[in-house]
């Protein structure tokens, strides 16, 4: 059927209302949880996946159990899949009946968590479950496993060692998705349950827990950047400035003092600033504008902090020429981002600043850098219909290169 449809026709299937709203006013077909078609699909799925048990329990019991799971699912396909997986894994018995199953997805989460932690003492529950799970709930888009580990070790909580980390993943693996060093909840509904009103107090979380969790991420990221920058991952490098300037995370007076100290140390961390500049320069060359934007935003925070504290780079640390070169790359990135957002007047203003400085530094700049800097400025002027200005820039660039 799909092969015979027009090539320009697009079909989007989503369970997220916010995603559906992005395609308004496109024609939409909504299938509710209690829709008869949805119920039929769940019954068909269960019948197929659990057909191996039909002979053992008989047709009548089989039909009853399938109907029970469908009713208990309340129209949620994920519920049917989780119950099916637990039956196949031996965690539930299909032959002994399933009338005891809880109603709805939240009820099933509650049952599973109580079973998992039935014999775990309260202090151990907090140590090996609550801290890492709260961090994952605080960043639902996911987090590097190394960052999660460092966040759990922040504040000198050294009890989170490799053994406990393995125990955490072993116990919670069915609720997590691990992929290329990243970890996150396997489904958004798990976080929804953890913050719901009816959740068991041992497992529930709130905004204050998330605030503390993000503080732990910030402390862990700062520690690795400060002590061993080469071990820091891109997530930590990019997320730390934003966490340290998020006023919602640092409310108490002692926290504000810590926030200020960490931000000042980061703003005066020459190796970290060099890394940001290096990544900005690289992404300018390879035209990876998403990364360019992220690294520039991180540097924006550092620049703003330094200006507010009247800090300047220590010439003895990175050298005056290198400091000026960093300005050129930063201004070029700012201009390029403005250009990409079609703010051409702002882009031209950034390019004008770098033109003046590049003229002062042309002896220190390589020909490739001059081309990179001035070519962007000339293109921007051309897009603004400043043709004479663009031509003058190219003439100046040729003149500079000929003198090299």
Coordinates of C-alpha atoms in Angstrom, one line a residue:
X1 CA 0.0 0.0 0.0
X2 CA 2.7 2.5 1.0
X3 CA 4.6 1.9 -2.2
X4 CA 1.6 3.2 -4.2
X5 CA 1.3 6.5 -2.2
X6 CA 2.7 9.7 -3.7
X7 CA 6.4 10.3 -2.9
X8 CA 5.7 13.6 -1.2
X9 CA 3.2 12.1 1.4
X10 CA 4.6 11.8 4.9
X11 CA 3.1 9.8 7.8
X12 CA 4.1 10.5 11.3
X13 CA 3.2 8.1 14.1
X14 CA 3.7 9.4 17.7
X15 CA 2.4 8.8 21.2
X16 CA 3.5 12.3 22.3
X17 CA 0.9 15.1 22.2
X18 CA 3.7 17.7 22.0
X19 CA 5.1 16.0 18.9
X20 CA 1.7 15.9 17.3
X21 CA 1.2 19.6 17.9
X22 CA 4.3 20.4 15.8
X23 CA 2.5 19.1 12.7
X24 CA -0.7 21.1 13.2
X25 CA -2.8 21.7 11.0
X26 CA -1.9 18.5 9.2
X27 CA -4.7 15.9 9.1
X28 CA -4.6 13.8 12.2
X29 CA -6.1 10.5 13.2
X30 CA -6.1 10.0 17.0
X31 CA -6.3 6.6 18.5
X32 CA -7.2 6.7 22.2
X33 CA -6.3 4.1 24.8
X34 CA -9.8 2.8 25.0
X35 CA -10.2 2.7 21.3
X36 CA -11.5 -0.7 20.1
X37 CA -8.8 -1.0 17.5
X38 CA -6.1 -0.4 20.2
X39 CA -7.7 -3.2 22.3
X40 CA -7.7 -5.5 19.3
X41 CA -4.0 -4.8 18.6
X42 CA -3.1 -5.6 22.2
X43 CA -5.1 -8.8 22.2
X44 CA -3.5 -9.8 18.9
X45 CA 0.0 -9.1 20.3
X46 CA -0.5 -11.1 23.5
X47 CA -2.0 -14.0 21.6
X48 CA 0.9 -14.2 19.3
X49 CA 3.7 -13.6 21.9
X50 CA 2.2 -16.1 24.5
X51 CA 0.9 -18.7 22.1
X52 CA 3.4 -21.2 23.5
X53 CA 1.5 -21.5 26.8
X54 CA -1.9 -22.2 25.2
X55 CA -1.5 -26.0 25.1
X56 CA -0.3 -26.1 28.7
X57 CA -3.3 -24.2 30.2
X58 CA -6.0 -25.0 27.7
X59 CA -7.9 -22.7 25.4
X60 CA -10.3 -21.3 28.0
X61 CA -7.7 -20.4 30.6
X62 CA -5.5 -19.0 27.8
X63 CA -8.2 -16.7 26.6
X64 CA -9.0 -15.6 30.1
X65 CA -5.4 -14.7 30.9
X66 CA -5.0 -12.8 27.7
X67 CA -8.2 -10.9 28.4
X68 CA -7.0 -10.2 31.9
X69 CA -3.7 -8.7 30.8
X70 CA -5.5 -6.6 28.2
X71 CA -7.9 -5.2 30.8
X72 CA -5.2 -4.5 33.3
X73 CA -3.1 -2.7 30.7
X74 CA -5.8 0.0 30.4
X75 CA -4.9 0.4 26.8
X76 CA -1.2 0.8 27.3
X77 CA 0.9 -1.3 24.9
X78 CA 4.0 -1.0 27.1
X79 CA 2.2 -2.7 30.0
X80 CA 1.3 -5.7 27.8
X81 CA 4.9 -5.9 26.6
X82 CA 6.4 -5.7 30.2
X83 CA 4.0 -8.4 31.4
X84 CA 4.8 -10.6 28.4
X85 CA 8.6 -10.2 29.0
X86 CA 8.2 -11.1 32.7
X87 CA 6.2 -14.2 31.8
X88 CA 8.9 -15.3 29.4
X89 CA 11.6 -14.6 31.9
X90 CA 10.0 -16.6 34.6
X91 CA 9.1 -13.6 36.9
X92 CA 5.4 -14.2 36.3
X93 CA 3.6 -17.5 36.0
X94 CA 1.1 -17.8 33.2
X95 CA -0.2 -21.1 34.4
X96 CA -1.1 -19.9 37.9
X97 CA -3.4 -17.2 36.7
X98 CA -2.9 -13.4 36.4
X99 CA -5.9 -11.9 38.2
X100 CA -3.5 -10.5 40.8
X101 CA -1.8 -8.2 38.3
X102 CA -2.1 -4.5 39.2
X103 CA -4.1 -2.1 37.2
X104 CA -2.3 0.3 34.8
X105 CA 1.4 1.0 34.1
X106 CA 2.0 2.9 37.3
X107 CA 0.6 0.0 39.3
X108 CA 2.9 -2.4 37.5
X109 CA 6.0 -0.1 38.2
X110 CA 5.0 -0.1 41.8
X111 CA 4.8 -3.9 41.9
X112 CA 8.1 -4.3 40.2
X113 CA 10.0 -1.9 42.4
X114 CA 8.6 -3.3 45.6
X115 CA 9.6 -6.8 44.5
X116 CA 13.1 -5.6 43.5
X117 CA 13.8 -3.8 46.8
X118 CA 11.8 -6.1 49.2
X119 CA 14.8 -7.1 51.2
X120 CA 16.9 -3.9 50.8
X121 CA 17.4 -1.8 53.9
X122 CA 16.5 1.9 53.7
X123 CA 20.1 3.2 53.9
X124 CA 21.2 0.8 51.1
X125 CA 18.2 1.8 49.0
X126 CA 19.2 5.4 49.2
X127 CA 22.8 4.6 48.4
X128 CA 22.5 2.2 45.5
X129 CA 19.2 3.3 44.0
X130 CA 17.9 6.7 45.0
X131 CA 21.0 8.8 44.1
X132 CA 21.7 7.4 40.6
X133 CA 18.0 7.1 39.7
X134 CA 17.4 10.7 40.8
X135 CA 20.2 11.9 38.6
X136 CA 18.8 10.0 35.6
X137 CA 15.3 11.4 36.3
X138 CA 16.8 14.9 36.5
X139 CA 18.3 14.6 33.0
X140 CA 15.7 12.5 31.1
X141 CA 17.5 13.0 27.8
X142 CA 20.3 10.8 29.2
X143 CA 23.8 11.1 30.6
X144 CA 27.2 9.5 30.0
X145 CA 27.8 6.6 32.3
X146 CA 31.1 8.1 33.4
X147 CA 29.3 11.4 34.3
X148 CA 26.7 9.5 36.3
X149 CA 29.6 7.7 38.2
X150 CA 31.3 11.0 38.9
X151 CA 28.1 12.6 40.1
X152 CA 27.5 9.8 42.5
X153 CA 31.1 10.2 43.8
X154 CA 30.7 14.0 44.3
X155 CA 30.7 15.4 47.8
X156 CA 33.2 12.7 48.9
X157 CA 30.6 10.0 48.6
X158 CA 33.3 7.4 47.8
X159 CA 30.9 4.5 48.7
X160 CA 29.8 4.6 45.0
X161 CA 32.6 2.3 43.8
X162 CA 32.8 0.0 40.8
X163 CA 31.2 -2.9 42.7
X164 CA 28.1 -0.8 43.7
X165 CA 27.9 0.6 40.2
X166 CA 27.7 -2.9 38.8
X167 CA 25.1 -3.8 41.4
X168 CA 23.0 -0.8 40.4
X169 CA 23.0 -1.7 36.7
X170 CA 22.4 -5.4 37.4
X171 CA 19.3 -4.6 39.5
X172 CA 17.9 -1.8 37.4
X173 CA 18.8 -3.0 33.9
X174 CA 15.2 -3.7 32.8
X175 CA 14.4 0.0 33.5
X176 CA 17.4 1.5 31.7
X177 CA 18.6 1.9 28.2
X178 CA 22.4 1.8 27.8
X179 CA 23.8 2.8 24.4
X180 CA 27.4 3.8 23.4
X181 CA 28.3 4.9 26.9
X182 CA 25.1 6.8 27.6
X183 CA 22.4 5.7 30.0
X184 CA 18.8 6.9 30.4
X185 CA 15.4 5.6 31.5
X186 CA 14.0 3.0 29.1
X187 CA 10.7 5.0 28.8
X188 CA 9.4 8.4 29.8
X189 CA 6.5 6.9 31.8
X190 CA 9.0 5.6 34.4
X191 CA 10.0 9.2 35.3
X192 CA 6.3 10.2 35.2
X193 CA 5.6 7.5 37.8
X194 CA 8.5 8.5 40.1
X195 CA 7.2 12.1 40.3
X196 CA 3.5 11.1 40.6
X197 CA 1.4 11.8 43.7
X198 CA 0.6 8.2 44.5
X199 CA 4.2 6.8 44.3
X200 CA 5.6 4.9 47.3
X201 CA 7.6 7.4 49.5
X202 CA 10.7 5.2 49.2
X203 CA 10.8 5.7 45.5
X204 CA 9.3 9.1 44.9
X205 CA 11.2 12.2 43.8
X206 CA 10.5 15.9 43.5
X207 CA 12.0 19.1 42.2
X208 CA 14.2 19.5 45.3
X209 CA 15.7 16.1 44.6
X210 CA 16.4 17.0 41.0
X211 CA 18.0 20.3 42.1
X212 CA 20.5 18.4 44.3
X213 CA 21.1 15.9 41.6
X214 CA 22.1 18.5 39.1
X215 CA 24.4 20.0 41.7
X216 CA 26.1 16.6 42.0
X217 CA 26.5 16.5 38.2
X218 CA 28.1 20.0 38.3
X219 CA 30.5 19.0 41.1
X220 CA 31.5 15.8 39.4
X221 CA 32.0 17.5 36.1
X222 CA 34.0 20.3 37.7
X223 CA 36.3 17.8 39.5
X224 CA 37.2 15.9 36.4
X225 CA 37.8 19.1 34.4
X226 CA 39.8 20.7 37.1
X227 CA 42.0 17.7 38.0
X228 CA 42.2 15.7 34.7
X229 CA 40.7 17.6 31.7
X230 CA 41.7 14.8 29.3
X231 CA 39.3 12.4 31.1
X232 CA 36.3 14.8 30.8
X233 CA 33.8 13.9 28.2
X234 CA 32.0 16.4 25.8
X235 CA 28.8 16.3 27.9
X236 CA 30.7 17.5 31.0
X237 CA 32.6 20.1 29.1
X238 CA 29.5 21.6 27.5
X239 CA 27.0 21.3 30.4
X240 CA 29.1 22.6 33.3
X241 CA 29.0 26.3 32.5
X242 CA 25.2 26.2 32.2
X243 CA 24.8 24.3 35.5
X244 CA 27.1 26.7 37.4
X245 CA 25.1 29.8 36.2
X246 CA 21.7 28.3 36.8
X247 CA 20.4 30.3 39.7
X248 CA 17.6 27.9 40.4
X249 CA 20.2 25.2 41.4
X250 CA 22.1 27.2 44.0
X251 CA 19.6 28.7 46.5
X252 CA 21.2 28.6 49.9
X253 CA 23.9 31.0 51.0
X254 CA 26.5 28.3 51.3
X255 CA 25.5 27.0 47.9
X256 CA 25.8 30.4 46.3
X257 CA 29.3 30.7 47.7
X258 CA 30.3 27.4 46.3
X259 CA 28.7 28.3 43.0
X260 CA 30.7 31.5 42.8
X261 CA 34.0 29.8 43.7
X262 CA 33.5 27.0 41.1
X263 CA 32.6 29.5 38.4
X264 CA 35.6 31.7 39.2
X265 CA 37.9 28.7 39.0
X266 CA 36.4 27.5 35.8
X267 CA 36.6 31.0 34.3
X268 CA 40.3 31.1 35.1
X269 CA 41.1 27.6 33.8
X270 CA 43.4 28.3 30.9
X271 CA 43.4 24.7 29.6
X272 CA 39.6 24.5 29.6
X273 CA 39.3 27.8 27.7
X274 CA 41.9 26.6 25.2
X275 CA 39.9 23.4 24.7
X276 CA 36.7 25.4 24.0
X277 CA 38.5 27.6 21.5
X278 CA 40.1 24.6 19.8
X279 CA 36.7 22.9 19.4
X280 CA 35.1 26.2 18.1
X281 CA 37.9 26.5 15.5
X282 CA 37.6 22.9 14.5
X283 CA 33.8 23.1 14.1
X284 CA 34.1 26.3 12.1
X285 CA 36.3 24.4 9.6
X286 CA 34.2 21.3 9.3
X287 CA 30.9 23.3 9.3
X288 CA 29.4 21.4 12.3
X289 CA 27.2 24.3 13.3
X290 CA 25.3 22.5 16.0
X291 CA 28.5 21.8 17.9
X292 CA 29.8 25.3 17.1
X293 CA 26.7 26.7 18.8
X294 CA 27.1 24.6 21.9
X295 CA 30.8 25.3 22.4
X296 CA 30.3 29.0 21.7
X297 CA 27.5 29.1 24.3
X298 CA 29.8 27.4 26.8
X299 CA 32.4 30.1 26.1
X300 CA 29.8 32.8 26.3
X301 CA 29.3 31.9 30.0
X302 CA 33.0 32.1 30.7
X303 CA 33.4 35.4 28.9
X304 CA 30.4 36.9 30.7
X305 CA 31.8 35.7 34.0
X306 CA 35.3 37.1 33.3
X307 CA 33.8 40.5 32.3
X308 CA 31.6 40.7 35.4
X309 CA 34.6 39.9 37.6
X310 CA 37.0 42.1 35.6
X311 CA 39.2 39.1 35.0
X312 CA 41.6 38.9 32.1
X313 CA 43.7 36.0 30.8
X314 CA 47.0 35.7 32.6
X315 CA 49.6 36.5 29.9
X316 CA 52.1 34.4 31.7
X317 CA 49.9 31.3 31.3
X318 CA 48.8 31.5 27.6
X319 CA 50.7 34.4 26.2
X320 CA 49.4 37.6 24.7
X321 CA 49.5 36.4 21.1
X322 CA 47.4 33.3 21.9
X323 CA 45.0 35.4 23.9
X324 CA 44.4 37.7 20.9
X325 CA 44.1 34.6 18.6
X326 CA 41.4 33.3 20.9
X327 CA 39.4 36.5 20.5
X328 CA 39.6 36.2 16.8
X329 CA 38.1 32.7 16.8
X330 CA 35.5 33.6 19.4
X331 CA 34.4 36.7 17.4
X332 CA 34.3 34.7 14.2
X333 CA 32.1 32.1 15.9
X334 CA 29.7 34.8 17.2
X335 CA 29.5 36.3 13.8
X336 CA 28.9 33.0 12.1
X337 CA 26.1 32.1 14.5
X338 CA 24.4 35.4 13.9
X339 CA 24.8 34.9 10.2
X340 CA 23.2 31.4 10.4
X341 CA 20.3 32.9 12.3
X342 CA 20.0 35.6 9.6
X343 CA 21.0 38.4 11.9
X344 CA 23.3 39.9 9.3
X345 CA 23.8 43.3 10.9
X346 CA 24.9 41.7 14.2
X347 CA 27.2 39.4 12.2
X348 CA 28.8 42.3 10.3
X349 CA 29.5 44.0 13.7
X350 CA 31.3 40.9 15.0
X351 CA 33.2 40.6 11.7
X352 CA 34.2 44.3 11.8
X353 CA 35.8 43.7 15.2
X354 CA 37.8 40.8 14.0
X355 CA 38.9 42.6 10.8
X356 CA 40.6 45.3 12.9
X357 CA 42.3 42.8 15.2
X358 CA 43.4 40.5 12.4
X359 CA 45.1 43.5 10.7
X360 CA 47.1 44.1 13.9
X361 CA 48.0 40.4 14.1
X362 CA 48.6 39.5 10.5
X363 CA 52.2 38.7 11.2
X364 CA 51.2 36.0 13.7
X365 CA 48.3 34.6 11.6
X366 CA 48.7 31.8 9.1
X367 CA 47.4 32.4 5.6
X368 CA 44.7 29.9 6.1
X369 CA 43.4 31.7 9.2
X370 CA 43.4 35.0 7.3
X371 CA 41.3 33.5 4.6
X372 CA 38.9 31.9 7.1
X373 CA 38.4 35.2 9.0
X374 CA 38.2 37.7 6.1
X375 CA 36.2 35.5 3.7
X376 CA 33.4 35.2 6.2
X377 CA 33.3 39.0 6.7
X378 CA 33.3 39.5 2.9
X379 CA 30.5 37.0 2.4
X380 CA 28.4 38.7 5.1
X381 CA 28.9 42.2 3.6
X382 CA 27.9 40.7 0.2
X383 CA 24.7 39.3 1.7
X384 CA 24.0 42.8 3.1
X385 CA 24.4 44.2 -0.5
X386 CA 27.5 46.0 0.6
X387 CA 29.3 45.0 -2.6
X388 CA 32.0 47.7 -2.4
X389 CA 32.9 46.7 1.2
X390 CA 33.0 43.0 0.2
X391 CA 35.3 43.7 -2.7
X392 CA 37.5 45.9 -0.6
X393 CA 37.9 43.1 2.0
X394 CA 38.9 40.6 -0.7
X395 CA 41.4 43.1 -2.1
X396 CA 42.9 43.6 1.4
X397 CA 43.0 39.9 1.9
X398 CA 44.9 39.3 -1.4
X399 CA 47.3 42.1 -0.5
X400 CA 48.0 40.6 2.9
X401 CA 48.7 37.2 1.4
X402 CA 51.0 38.5 -1.2
X403 CA 53.1 40.2 1.4
X404 CA 53.5 36.9 3.3

